[in-house]
Every structure is written in C-alpha cells, then in structure tokens.
Amino acid sequence: MIQVGVNGYGTIGKRVADAVAAQPDMVLRGVAKRSPNHEAESAVKREYDLYAADPDRTDEFEAVGLPPAGTLSDLLADVDVVVDCCPAGVGAQNRDIYDAHDVRVVFQGGEDATVADASFTARTAFETARDADAVRVVSCNSTGLARLLAPVAESFGVETARVTLIRRGGDPAQTDRGPINDIVPDPVGLPSHHGPDVNTVLPGVDVDTAALKAPVTAMHTHSVNVTLETTPTADEVRRLLADESRLFLIPEGAGIDGAGALKEYAMDLGRPRGDLWENCLWGESVHVSGRDLYLFQNVHQEADVVPENVDAIRAMATDTAAAESMATTDQALGVGL
Amino acid sequence: MIQVGVNGYGTIGKRVADAVAAQPDMVLRGVAKRSPNHEAESAVKREYDLYAADPDRTDEFEAVGLPPAGTLSDLLADVDVVVDCCPAGVGAQNRDIYDAHDVRVVFQGGEDATVADASFTARTAFETARDADAVRVVSCNSTGLARLLAPVAESFGVETARVTLIRRGGDPAQTDRGPINDIVPDPVGLPSHHGPDVNTVLPGVDVDTAALKAPVTAMHTHSVNVTLETTPTADEVRRLLADESRLFLIPEGAGIDGAGALKEYAMDLGRPRGDLWENCLWGESVHVSGRDLYLFQNVHQEADVVPENVDAIRAMATDTAAAESMATTDQALGVGL
Amino acid sequence: MIQVGVNGYGTIGKRVADAVAAQPDMVLRGVAKRSPNHEAESAVKREYDLYAADPDRTDEFEAVGLPPAGTLSDLLADVDVVVDCCPAGVGAQNRDIYDAHDVRVVFQGGEDATVADASFTARTAFETARDADAVRVVSCNSTGLARLLAPVAESFGVETARVTLIRRGGDPAQTDRGPINDIVPDPVGLPSHHGPDVNTVLPGVDVDTAALKAPVTAMHTHSVNVTLETTPTADEVRRLLADESRLFLIPEGAGIDGAGALKEYAMDLGRPRGDLWENCLWGESVHVSGRDLYLFQNVHQEADVVPENVDAIRAMATDTAAAESMATTDQALGVGL
Amino acid sequence: MIQVGVNGYGTIGKRVADAVAAQPDMVLRGVAKRSPNHEAESAVKREYDLYAADPDRTDEFEAVGLPPAGTLSDLLADVDVVVDCCPAGVGAQNRDIYDAHDVRVVFQGGEDATVADASFTARTAFETARDADAVRVVSCNSTGLARLLAPVAESFGVETARVTLIRRGGDPAQTDRGPINDIVPDPVGLPSHHGPDVNTVLPGVDVDTAALKAPVTAMHTHSVNVTLETTPTADEVRRLLADESRLFLIPEGAGIDGAGALKEYAMDLGRPRGDLWENCLWGESVHVSGRDLYLFQNVHQEADVVPENVDAIRAMATDTAAAESMATTDQALGVGL
Ligand SMILES: NC(=O)c1ccc[n+]([C@@H]2O[C@H](COP(=O)([O-])OP(=O)(O)OC[C@H]3O[C@@H](n4cnc5c(N)ncnc54)[C@H](O)[C@@H]3O)[C@@H](O)[C@H]2O)c1
Ligand SMILES: NC(=O)c1ccc[n+]([C@@H]2O[C@H](COP(=O)([O-])OP(=O)(O)OC[C@H]3O[C@@H](n4cnc5c(N)ncnc54)[C@H](O)[C@@H]3O)[C@@H](O)[C@H]2O)c1
Ligand SMILES: NC(=O)c1ccc[n+]([C@@H]2O[C@H](COP(=O)([O-])OP(=O)(O)OC[C@H]3O[C@@H](n4cnc5c(N)ncnc54)[C@H](O)[C@@H]3O)[C@@H](O)[C@H]2O)c1
Ligand SMILES: NC(=O)c1ccc[n+]([C@@H]2O[C@H](COP(=O)([O-])OP(=O)(O)OC[C@H]3O[C@@H](n4cnc5c(N)ncnc54)[C@H](O)[C@@H]3O)[C@@H](O)[C@H]2O)c1
C-alpha cells in the first residue's frame, strides 16, 4: 500500500484526498491544513487525520474543537508520497520541507514547471514520472487540452491547434474574485502561456491559445480549432473521442446546454460534489471542414486534475503500467459517463 | 407502506423522489415526465420506474432508449399519493386527472393557494393536511420564513416581521433566466405577496415582505427584522433557533461567507446535490436592539421544501404525529447540520 | 436634404435617430414607437416628433402626456427613407406598409437576409445599396467582423478566418435575459451562422465562427485567428488596422482591460451613451506567428451599426461616393478615437 | 471665484472635476493623478491642467505624451480648496501635505470620519462645514439615506429606520472585484456601520442598516422600512419626496424596472456618463401600513456624492446659504429629473 499525505486541503486537496482514500492500493495517512475552517471540520467528519500545516497555529485548531493529529512534519514522516495542494506558488516554498523528509511529491499546476522534475498528465506523460522525486500535474486547462489533443494527434495528426479558453473567474466559494460584468482578455498578449504548458506534457503538438476571464464559477469553456494533417469525418472524430475514458461526449438532445446543466447531470448521477473528472465535449459541436476540426468542450476546473494526481502517485511509487493505473483510478472513482 | 408517485421530474421532483425513496414507510412507485432529457436518463439510472406524463409522447422516450413503464394514468392507478412537481400553474391543470384517479395530491408553491384544501409546512401546519385530499407545500421562501418565524413567535412574540427577500434569478441550469447585471424589485409594489403566503401556514403573524431578483443561482438571501413583543438577548435567540431541527446556525469563524461556501460545505459533507434542506442562518448576524431582532438567513430554493413534501405525504396518508413524522423524515434524509 | 424616419425607437432606433439628426444632409422627420414608455418620453425631450407605430394605441400616448404627432402612416408619407429598428422579425412584417408608401427602407441585422435586396456594411458593400429599395445592415457581430477582415484580406490575403464570438447575453436594460452564471454554446452546432452572414457583405472570404452567450451586458468579445496568405509583422498589421477609421486600436499601458474600461473611456470622452461606434482591438494582442494572425477585439453591440445605418441611407438616396459618405458620417458623429 | 483643485482623478475625482468646472463661481485649476492612464489622457482632452500627484513619476507622464503642468504641490499652491478623491485611506495620508499648503480640503466617504472636522451632506449638514478646514462628504450610501430620511423625519417623524443595502460589488471598470455568483453579507455582523455613518450627518434619527454585496456594477439598491411617528398616506409621502430636488421619483408605467433601465434613461437624457446624481425611488413601491413606510430606492454610487462635493466647497469657502448653494449646483449640473 502506498502511504499518501495531502498538504493543503482546499478545492483541489480535498478532492485528491477523497480520490486517494478510494484507491485499493493507497492509504490516506492524513491531510494538513493551515486554518481550522469549515473544510477542516469536514475533513474530520470524513475521519481523515488532520495535521496542522503551520506548527505555530496548532492551538487555533484546538480552540475550535479540532485538535490536530500532529504537524506537517509528523505527517511527512509517515508517507511515501505527499500531494501538495497549497495555493499557487506556496508549493515551491514547501519544496525544502518535503526534501528534508525525503518524500516524493506531486505538485499542482499553479506552480512553475521548474518546481518539479517533470510535468504530468496520465494520458500523455505517465512515464516521465517514473524516476522523478517530484512531478507537477499540469493545470486544469492544460490537462483538458492534452487529453483532447493527444488522441487527435495520434489518429489524425495536428498541424496547428488554436484554442480560445474562456476561463471561470473564480471557484464557486471565492467571493473576492471577479469580473462581475466583463470578459477580460487575460493575458491580453497572444498567444497565452497555456499552449507552452500543454507542451510540457504533450511536446511536438503546435498549439496556440488565447485566454479570457469570464463572470462564471462552474467550468472553463474551450472553443477549439485543430487544423489536422488528414481529413476524417466528424463521426470518425466523435468515435475516436468517445473511446477515451476521460472524455465525455455530451449527447445531442439530452437538454444539456451549458455548465449548469452539466453539473446538474453529474449531481443527478450521484457524483460527489457534482465533480466532472472528464472533459465534457459537445458531440453536436464536432465539425470537420476540410482539414479544420472545430468543437466546444468544458472543463471542470476543480475536478479534472484529480484522477491525474492519483496516477501521478502511482507512476512515481510503483511500476504499474499507465493503462492499468488509469483503469484502476477510473474504476475506484467512477470515471466514465 | 405508502405508495407514492411523482409527476414532474425536474428540480423539485427529482429531489422529492429521492426523499420518498429514502423513507422507511414509503415506496416510490415511479416518476412521470414529459420529455426524455438527461433527467429522464438519470431517473432510469437510479432505477426509478419512468412513466410518460404525456401519453402522446411515449415514442420519444422509446426513441432515445428510455422506454417508459407506462403513462401517468398507469402510475396514478398504483399510488396513494401523487406529488405534483410540474412547472408553476401546470399543477392546477393536472387536478382533474388526479381527482379522476382518486389519489391524494401534494402540490408545490408555484400553484395558487386555491389549488388545494390547505397550505402546508410541517413545523406550523401539519394538522391542516389531515383530512385534505390535496395540500400545497408553500414556496421555498415561505417555507424558510415560516420555519424561522414560528419559534420566534412562540417564544418571544412577533409584533411585526419585515423581510427583504433577495431572490436568486434562476436555478443553476436555467440559462434563459436573468437578470445579468441588475437587482430588480420584483414585484415593485410593496409589500410583496410572500407575506400573505407565509400567513397561509402561519396565520396571525404580521409579516411584511419586499422582494427583489438578483443575478445569482445558488440560494435566496433574506435580510430579516422582527419587532418582538419581548426583549430576549441575541444569545437566547441563537439558542432557540439552534434547537430547531430544520434551522442551521452557521458558526462564526468557519469561513462561510455566502451561498457558495454554504453549498461547498454541504457538498463536503456528502450531501446529495449539495442540498441544504435547512434554513441557513448566520449566527454572527443575530442581533437584538430593544425589541428589534435582526439577522440574515439563506434558503436553498431547490431543497428546503423537500422534507416538507415528505411530511405532507405522511400527514395526509397516516395518523403519525407531526414531531414523529419530521423526525423520521430528517433521520432518513440526514437533515440537521 | 434626405427626409428620414425611424420606426422602432429602442436600443438601435434611438441611436440611429440621433445619428441621422446630426447629419448635415439629412432631416429626421420623426420616430415611431409602439408603447409610450421612458424612451418615448426621452424622444420628446429631444424634440423629435413622436408617432404612434400602432394606430390603435394612440390614446395610450395621450394618457401619459405624450400626444403623438400622428401614426406611422403619417410619418411614412413624409420621408424618403425609413429605418426599421423594430425587434428581430418585426421588420419583415412591416415590409408591406413600407412598400405601400413607396419609401426606401433600411432594415437591421435581426431580420433574415431575404428581407431586403442587399445586405450592407459601408466598408465592404456600399455600392450594393445603390439601386436597392431595401437594404439590411448586418448584425453588430457581422459588422465588426467585416470591418476587420476587409482590410486584412485586401492587404495580406485571408486563407481562413476563425473567430470565437463571446456574445453579451443581453443589453444593459434587458433584465429578462440570461445566462446568469454560465457560458452557453449558442448555437452548439459549428460553425455558427455568423460566418455566412459576414459573407453577405464580404463574399469570398472564408470565415468560420463559433458563438457563445455570456453573462455580460456591455460588449461582445471576439477571439480572432486569421490564417493569412502572406506573412506581415504584427506591427504591419497594427499599422494597417490603425488606419481604418472605424477601428480603434486600444493603446498598451492605458489601463484598459475590458469592456467596462472601454465604456468608461468612451464616457470620459463625452461620447453620447458611452457609445463605441468603432471596433475596439487590443493593440497588445495583435500577434503573427507564421501566417497565423491572432487578436482580440470588442464590439459595442448597441453602437457599431449606427454609422452603417447612416451610410446605408446615403447610399440609397444619393450618389455620394462611399468614402465621402463615411467621412461625412464620421465627422458628424465624432467617430475615430 | 473659488480656486479648486482635485487630487485623485478616478471614478469620483473626474466627476467632481467636471462639476466644479461647470459652476459659475468656481475655477478648476487642475487635477492631480498618480498614473498616466486613459483617465489622464481624457483629463487632457477635456483641457484640464494635469499635475503629477507623485513627483517621482513625472517622467512616466512625459513618456506617454502627457507632460504634467507640475506636481501636486504646484497645484496646491494655487487653490483655495482641494477635493481629495484618492482611494479610501489615502486621503488621511495626504492630510499633512494639504495642511502644509494651508488649503481647505474636502475628503470622501472612504475615509474615517476622524479625517475631517465634520461630515457633510448638503441637505442635512451644510452649516457644519462653515468653519471647517476639512470636511468629509459621507459615502454614496450614507448620502442616499440622509437625503431620504431627512425630509421624512422632518415631516412625519422617524421612530426607527431599517434599511437593507444591497451594494454593487464593484464599479463597472473594476474587473478584480467580486462576487461573481453570490450575495455576501458584508459585514455579516448586524447592524452595519452605515447607520452610524448616516448619523454623522443626520444625528438623532434612529437607523439600523444591514449590508450585502451583490454581483452588479451599476447601482446600489436600498430596501427601506421606516416606522414613522405619524401615519401619512403613501401619496403624502410621495408628494413630500417628489419635492426634494435630489430625489427622483421613478414614474409608474415608464418601463423602468432596475438599474440598467435607470442608467439608460439618464443616458437618453444626455446625462454625462449616464450619471444619476439623484436618489432614484420607485414611486410604485412607496407603501404605508399603519406607521410603517416601505419603499425601494437606488443610488448611483459614482454620482450621488458629486453635487455634495460642490456644496461642501461652497460651504467652506463662502457664506452662501445652503439653499442657494444647492440651487446653484443643481442648476449648473442639471440635477432634477
Ligand atoms: N481551483 C482550481 O480550479 C484549480 C485547478 C487546477 C489546479 N489548481 C492548482 O491547485 C493548487 C491549489 O489550488 P486550490 O484552488 O485548491 O486552492 P485553495 O485556496 O482552494 O486551497 C489551498 C489550501 O491550502 C491551504 N494552505 C495555504 N497555505 C498553506 C501552507 N503554507 N501549507 C499548507 N496549506 C496551506 C489553504 O488553507 C487551503 O486549504 C494551486 O496550485 C492551483 O493553481 C487549482
Ligand atoms: N425551483 C425552485 O427553486 C422551486 C422551489 C420551490 C418550489 N418550486 C415549485 O415547484 C414546482 C416545480 O418547479 P421546478 O423548479 O421543479 O420546475 P422544473 O422546470 O425544474 O421541473 C418541472 C418538471 O415538470 C415536467 N413537466 C412539465 N410539464 C409537465 C406536465 N404537463 N406533466 C408532467 N411533467 C411536466 C418538466 O419536464 C420538468 O421535468 C413549481 O410549482 C415551482 O414553483 C420550485
Ligand atoms: N440590441 C443590439 O445589440 C442590436 C445590435 C445590432 C442589431 N440589432 C437589431 O436591431 C433591431 C432592433 O433591436 P433593438 O435591440 O433596438 O430592439 P429593442 O427591443 O431595444 O427596440 C425595439 C423597439 O421597437 C419597438 N417596437 C416593437 N414592435 C414594434 C412595431 N410593430 N412597430 C414599431 N415599433 C415596434 C419597441 O417598442 C422598441 O422601442 C433588431 O433587428 C436587432 O436584431 C440589435
Ligand atoms: N466609487 C464609488 O462608488 C465611490 C462612491 C462614493 C465615495 N467613494 C470614495 O471616493 C474615494 C475615491 O474613490 P474612487 O472610487 O473614485 O477611486 P478610484 O480608484 O476610481 O480613483 C482613485 C484615483 O486616485 C488616484 N490615486 C491613487 N493614489 C493616489 C495618491 N496617492 N495621490 C493622488 N492620486 C492617487 C488613482 O490613480 C485614481 O485615479 C474613496 O474614498 C471612496 O471610498 C467612492
């Protein structure tokens, strides 16, 4: 059994913790957190051992009736792999303490690529994690793009992909994020950094991205164009994509018209937190004209990287093959719609 | 066992169906729907028997691989009570078919009060349903207000309650509802009809309401003032409210600052669809100055009426006492935070 | 002097009326409206003769102290050209009455192309209006695209243009339009009808569009890619576009980051209603990589078609050359930032 | 002629500058700004002398072709009164430099009341400014409440006013302000600080406020209850309020249903920036039941304090009577709908 800890128990951390706890070959030894807020309370209700990430704030946890099982160091002493889910940039600051405890670490996409030995997405870069002490799961948007472009590149060849990313302004509980009534080019300079980030896990595929920030909280939306090297039919593309375990082809006629309905669908199926671990592609939008493929997809920013984190752990800590790891992960979580 | 059917399987209907299915003394015989969209698919995935509400559209269900178990009439033939969860106003049109099948019926708050023999909230009007053939569970806002005002009136006396209702513009998946960047007095005439609606289940309590529509989807927010007949302390009020099973006092310092965090909290606790069946009151907001009580509460429009529907069924179909019914409902659902 | 009337005095109609009134060679004979709301009142305050579009509702105007100067027929009797600014689809219904009065008519982009003899944008299709009895100014999005793509095609050649249109959900005062918290592919089928609409005024340019609806009210945002036939530098593209009178290159470093700041800028410059008649392109976003041009532009949906309507009138009613008409229009309005 | 300078040329500063420039008895000597952004450019286009607020950043202004007329000190040397419109809290830091130049100063509502000798609203506290070296115009919300409550208190007596303030989350161009999809009690503790702030200009009127932040940018909305000391009819209240020059009673039937339509109305009337200097009260909402008055009003946060700033200058620098000053201000600006 792989002993795993999670440091940073927020949007991503709590989902990774649940996913690890659900794996047949992993044990969640505990989660570390800085502040004893409602998320700390719910960790305890889930019977996760709660550790104080900041040893100086242990008493704050005690004050609200959530006495920690120890500090981050205590947790690190017990694990093979730690998953760092701290806010963007904090992971890099944590690198020293992980090295000091000689644990392997999985970072998140808010960190610079240089934080780790390799960047990771299970579909495209599983093997890069083999000998790594630290890997970085790429961001939600990059994960979503790599999953889509990899099979397209393999089957039809990609001359150039051009993607407009309409990013959610903030997560649902982030009340200090905007915009309120605006679409903001962000960054305004083109192409955006997202394309190069995709290339850290999918090298050799030419992808230009343009990114904007929108007043929505539920999902990112991607408007995708790919100039292919061949001329498949739209149906061939649909069939290819439908075969990918972490892609969900939204059926026509089901009345799913946006992120709200997608989340509703996930919740109706009993998904925890309404999580959509899969890219959600509108089947109806898939169109090929000459060598130009067009489609819309949505990415649930809070969820799509979660199975990737699980696979990253397995890639680093075992010699399980990629396909087997992904199958195990998906089976344990219920990935696949 | 009470045999129950649900007609109209949308936002409210699917939740009522789940809640009925979870009761120890009820059997969900099936759900009826007009259109075979993704919600129909998820009903089938939940192994609910799916009936075609409109007999002329049976073939549409077959066309998408969801052959119905029969039509609405077939369902009505098998049940003691039907819960009508059709869009506002459609319930009244359905009254004839329910009468023809001689089934008791629970309507929702989108119907006029005249649709039924009595209006219903378990906390305040359980007994009114006893001899009724038809009851109407009042709207999400009225339910939330009755639950709050009833104990306050009983313990401290209510001279006048004045409530500003900042209503969500639409449910999360309703993409055709606005406003986008506006707060709309709705109705602009004061006081709004919500106060009289509260009085259908809580007569004798003077309550003036002012309602507006806001560009949010997750919850309604109530800004509440009550001029009391006595002068309790804020702590006495908090203690009283904390004792009510369907009121949740949001703890201070937990980092819950709005509807987004409330839903996050519910989802972290594993609530299906992140449902908050309880009124959510900010403990920190409770303030008494002279005889004036002030507080903020949030109401999850999609969820708070759900336990009420269950109790309405039991009130009509059994002679279970109110307290026992509410306890059974709450226990089966997991109400109480 | 060209005698002009405006039928339909809403978002577009009131702007067209002001623009006509400002021209040295046109007389605004009056505006017709159906309902005597605040826009009718403001027409009167601007001293425009107000006509009742619906003869049966004349008394409603009188009731609120806005007695009309006559009915639509009276207005039509006095004009050379009527500009129909009624809601989408209503224009087609009005065609008969215009024909009966033998007046030339300018329709708006909400009508089908078949409503008129020709579609119109001054930059690309001025001459098509010469012998026409009726022209249709294309929609705000199509106008914005034609203005951008025409000079690019002329100077650098367009192999294919691919544009993602992130459309505003509703105009600022439309409180019944959504979405509230969603980005909706609309239409979900690709490519959208906007490309063919551009081709009605700019034939021969290959343009694929993808359209979505967003919870914003101020402007549309376009994420543009053009595969060129040549390889200009970004600066050459910027210089070309800066030379176009109805394109505004947002300067770098000015602190303009979205539609809110753009409108603020327009209002600070004293523009009526903060109108931006020009396409607004982020200079900083212009990027060329190989033959691929990328840029972001914003289009003020309420305003960009206004100068086009003026030119359409002149094209139909005079033999003024395109360049002269556009210069006159721009001078009278103050177009050009 | 009163020599006036404005320090801080943003949302409030640019409006105050325009308002000062429009007065018959004032000269706008210049405006000072820190950064040479698009607002600086528009100041120059308006032919206002532009000064560098930060002497170390003069060259930044030169770099973009906006050479400043001098530094803040130069401006202060020339004026009788400076209006500080810097971001909240910065005004207090500026106090020393104003004192050093021995100029009178008008601060804004983002500062603590202690920044100045007196707080100011023309309707209720004109005389407090007479001998003051520094006054603070209260915030947009407090200004709006004082204007409403003063006449009500004078004519009908106020036992207690209870107001729910649904505040705009950010101004239209502020893309970093939220919330996106939430209504946030802010502050969650009740009553909010707005009531005491109103009392700085309207002492002796009991007013309890509850404040929330909403995802809108155009206006604040107030849901108002006043328990009166007398029992006027709604019409008497309407007549009283209609007589106040800085209150606008939105007429029934005009089709104005929210902030979007209000701004549209202002823009249609040619108001600069669509500014609504007046409180906007829905006439239809005014209701009296017993001694309880209810109504809705909207406040344009960017504009309502502007005439107050002008009057504050006149109150400090002249012995003009309040009524005369307000009439002059209103006449020069065009206040009164
Ligand atoms: N939210 C998303 O949509 C998303 C998607 C993909 C990747 N990511 C990346 O995941 C990472 C985490 O983001 P998130 O959205 O979960 O953030 P979050 O703010 O929701 O959670 C961060 C958690 O870390 C805790 N924390 C803060 N400082 C800490 C420290 N020094 N030690 C331990 N814990 C600390 C916080 O209390 C919080 O619980 C970031 O790199 C982010 O870029 C986020
Ligand atoms: N959504 C809320 O927030 C909320 C809260 C409290 C009460 N209510 C009330 O609950 C009722 C249902 O509202 P909802 O939000 O669930 O609506 P909904 O639109 O989400 O669901 C209605 C369902 O009824 C189906 N339907 C439509 N016509 C039908 C017919 N003739 N026969 C059978 N089924 C039909 C629709 O297909 C849909 O599945 C209304 O009275 C509403 O006012 C809604
Ligand atoms: N609003 C935009 O962003 C926009 C942009 C470009 C083009 N358009 C097109 O312009 C046209 C007008 O749109 P709008 O946004 O100004 O609409 P609007 O709803 O703002 O205004 C329409 C006006 O027409 C009046 N009206 C309705 N029926 C009428 C009738 N039978 N006779 C006379 N008047 C009638 C209404 O009272 C209203 O004043 C549509 O074709 C639309 O597609 C709109
Ligand atoms: N925006 C509103 O809705 C509103 C309403 C009423 C009162 N107020 C108050 O008015 C004041 C100004 O707010 P605003 O919204 O206009 O802010 P803003 O951010 O729009 O403008 C502030 C301006 O001050 C400049 N500035 C920053 N630091 C400066 C310095 N040290 N010296 C000189 N200039 C400096 C900025 O460049 C900017 O031009 C605040 O006290 C605020 O609370 C704002």
Coordinates of N, CA, C and O in Angstrom, one line a residue, chain C residues 17 20 26 45 59 73 121 156-157 163 165 171 173 195 225 243 260 262 275 303 314 321 332:
Chain C
A17 N -31.6 57.5 -34.8 CA -32.3 58.8 -34.8 C -31.3 59.9 -34.5 O -31.3 60.9 -35.3
V20 N -28.9 60.3 -37.4 CA -29.5 61.0 -38.6 C -29.6 62.5 -38.3 O -29.3 63.3 -39.2
M26 N -29.3 65.4 -43.8 CA -30.5 64.6 -43.5 C -31.3 65.4 -42.5 O -30.9 66.2 -41.7
K45 N -38.3 64.8 -25.2 CA -37.4 65.7 -24.6 C -36.3 66.1 -25.6 O -35.8 67.2 -25.6
D59 N -54.1 56.5 -28.0 CA -54.6 57.1 -26.8 C -53.7 56.7 -25.6 O -53.7 57.5 -24.6
S73 N -48.2 55.8 -40.6 CA -48.5 56.1 -41.9 C -48.2 57.6 -42.2 O -47.7 58.0 -43.3
T121 N -22.7 46.8 -45.3 CA -21.7 47.5 -44.4 C -21.0 48.5 -45.3 O -20.6 48.1 -46.4
F156 N -3.3 41.5 -46.9 CA -2.4 40.3 -46.6 C -3.0 39.0 -47.1 O -2.4 38.0 -47.1
G157 N -4.3 39.1 -47.6 CA -4.9 37.9 -48.1 C -5.4 37.0 -46.9 O -4.7 36.8 -45.9
V163 N -13.1 32.6 -35.9 CA -13.5 33.5 -34.8 C -14.4 32.9 -33.8 O -15.4 32.3 -34.1
L165 N -16.9 34.0 -31.0 CA -17.7 35.2 -30.6 C -18.3 34.9 -29.2 O -19.1 34.0 -29.0
D171 N -28.7 43.3 -23.5 CA -28.3 44.7 -23.4 C -28.5 45.1 -21.9 O -29.2 44.4 -21.2
A173 N -30.3 47.1 -20.2 CA -31.6 47.2 -19.5 C -32.5 46.0 -19.7 O -33.6 46.1 -19.3
G195 N -20.6 33.4 -39.7 CA -19.7 33.4 -40.9 C -20.5 33.7 -42.2 O -20.1 34.7 -42.9
N225 N -8.6 34.5 -35.1 CA -7.4 33.9 -35.7 C -7.7 34.1 -37.2 O -8.8 33.8 -37.7
D243 N -5.2 52.5 -39.4 CA -5.5 53.5 -40.5 C -7.0 53.4 -40.8 O -7.5 54.3 -41.5
G260 N -15.7 47.2 -19.5 CA -16.0 48.2 -18.6 C -15.2 49.4 -18.7 O -15.6 50.6 -18.8
L262 N -13.5 50.2 -21.4 CA -13.7 50.8 -22.7 C -14.9 51.7 -22.7 O -14.8 52.8 -23.2
D275 N -21.1 55.5 -26.3 CA -21.2 54.7 -27.5 C -19.8 54.5 -28.1 O -19.0 55.5 -28.3
A303 N -23.9 50.0 -30.7 CA -23.4 51.2 -31.4 C -22.8 51.0 -32.7 O -22.8 51.9 -33.6
R314 N -27.6 57.1 -47.1 CA -27.0 58.0 -48.1 C -26.7 57.2 -49.4 O -26.9 57.7 -50.5
A321 N -20.2 59.2 -53.0 CA -19.3 58.1 -53.0 C -19.1 57.5 -51.6 O -19.3 58.2 -50.6
A332 N -19.7 63.9 -38.5 CA -20.9 64.4 -37.9 C -21.1 63.7 -36.5 O -21.5 64.4 -35.5

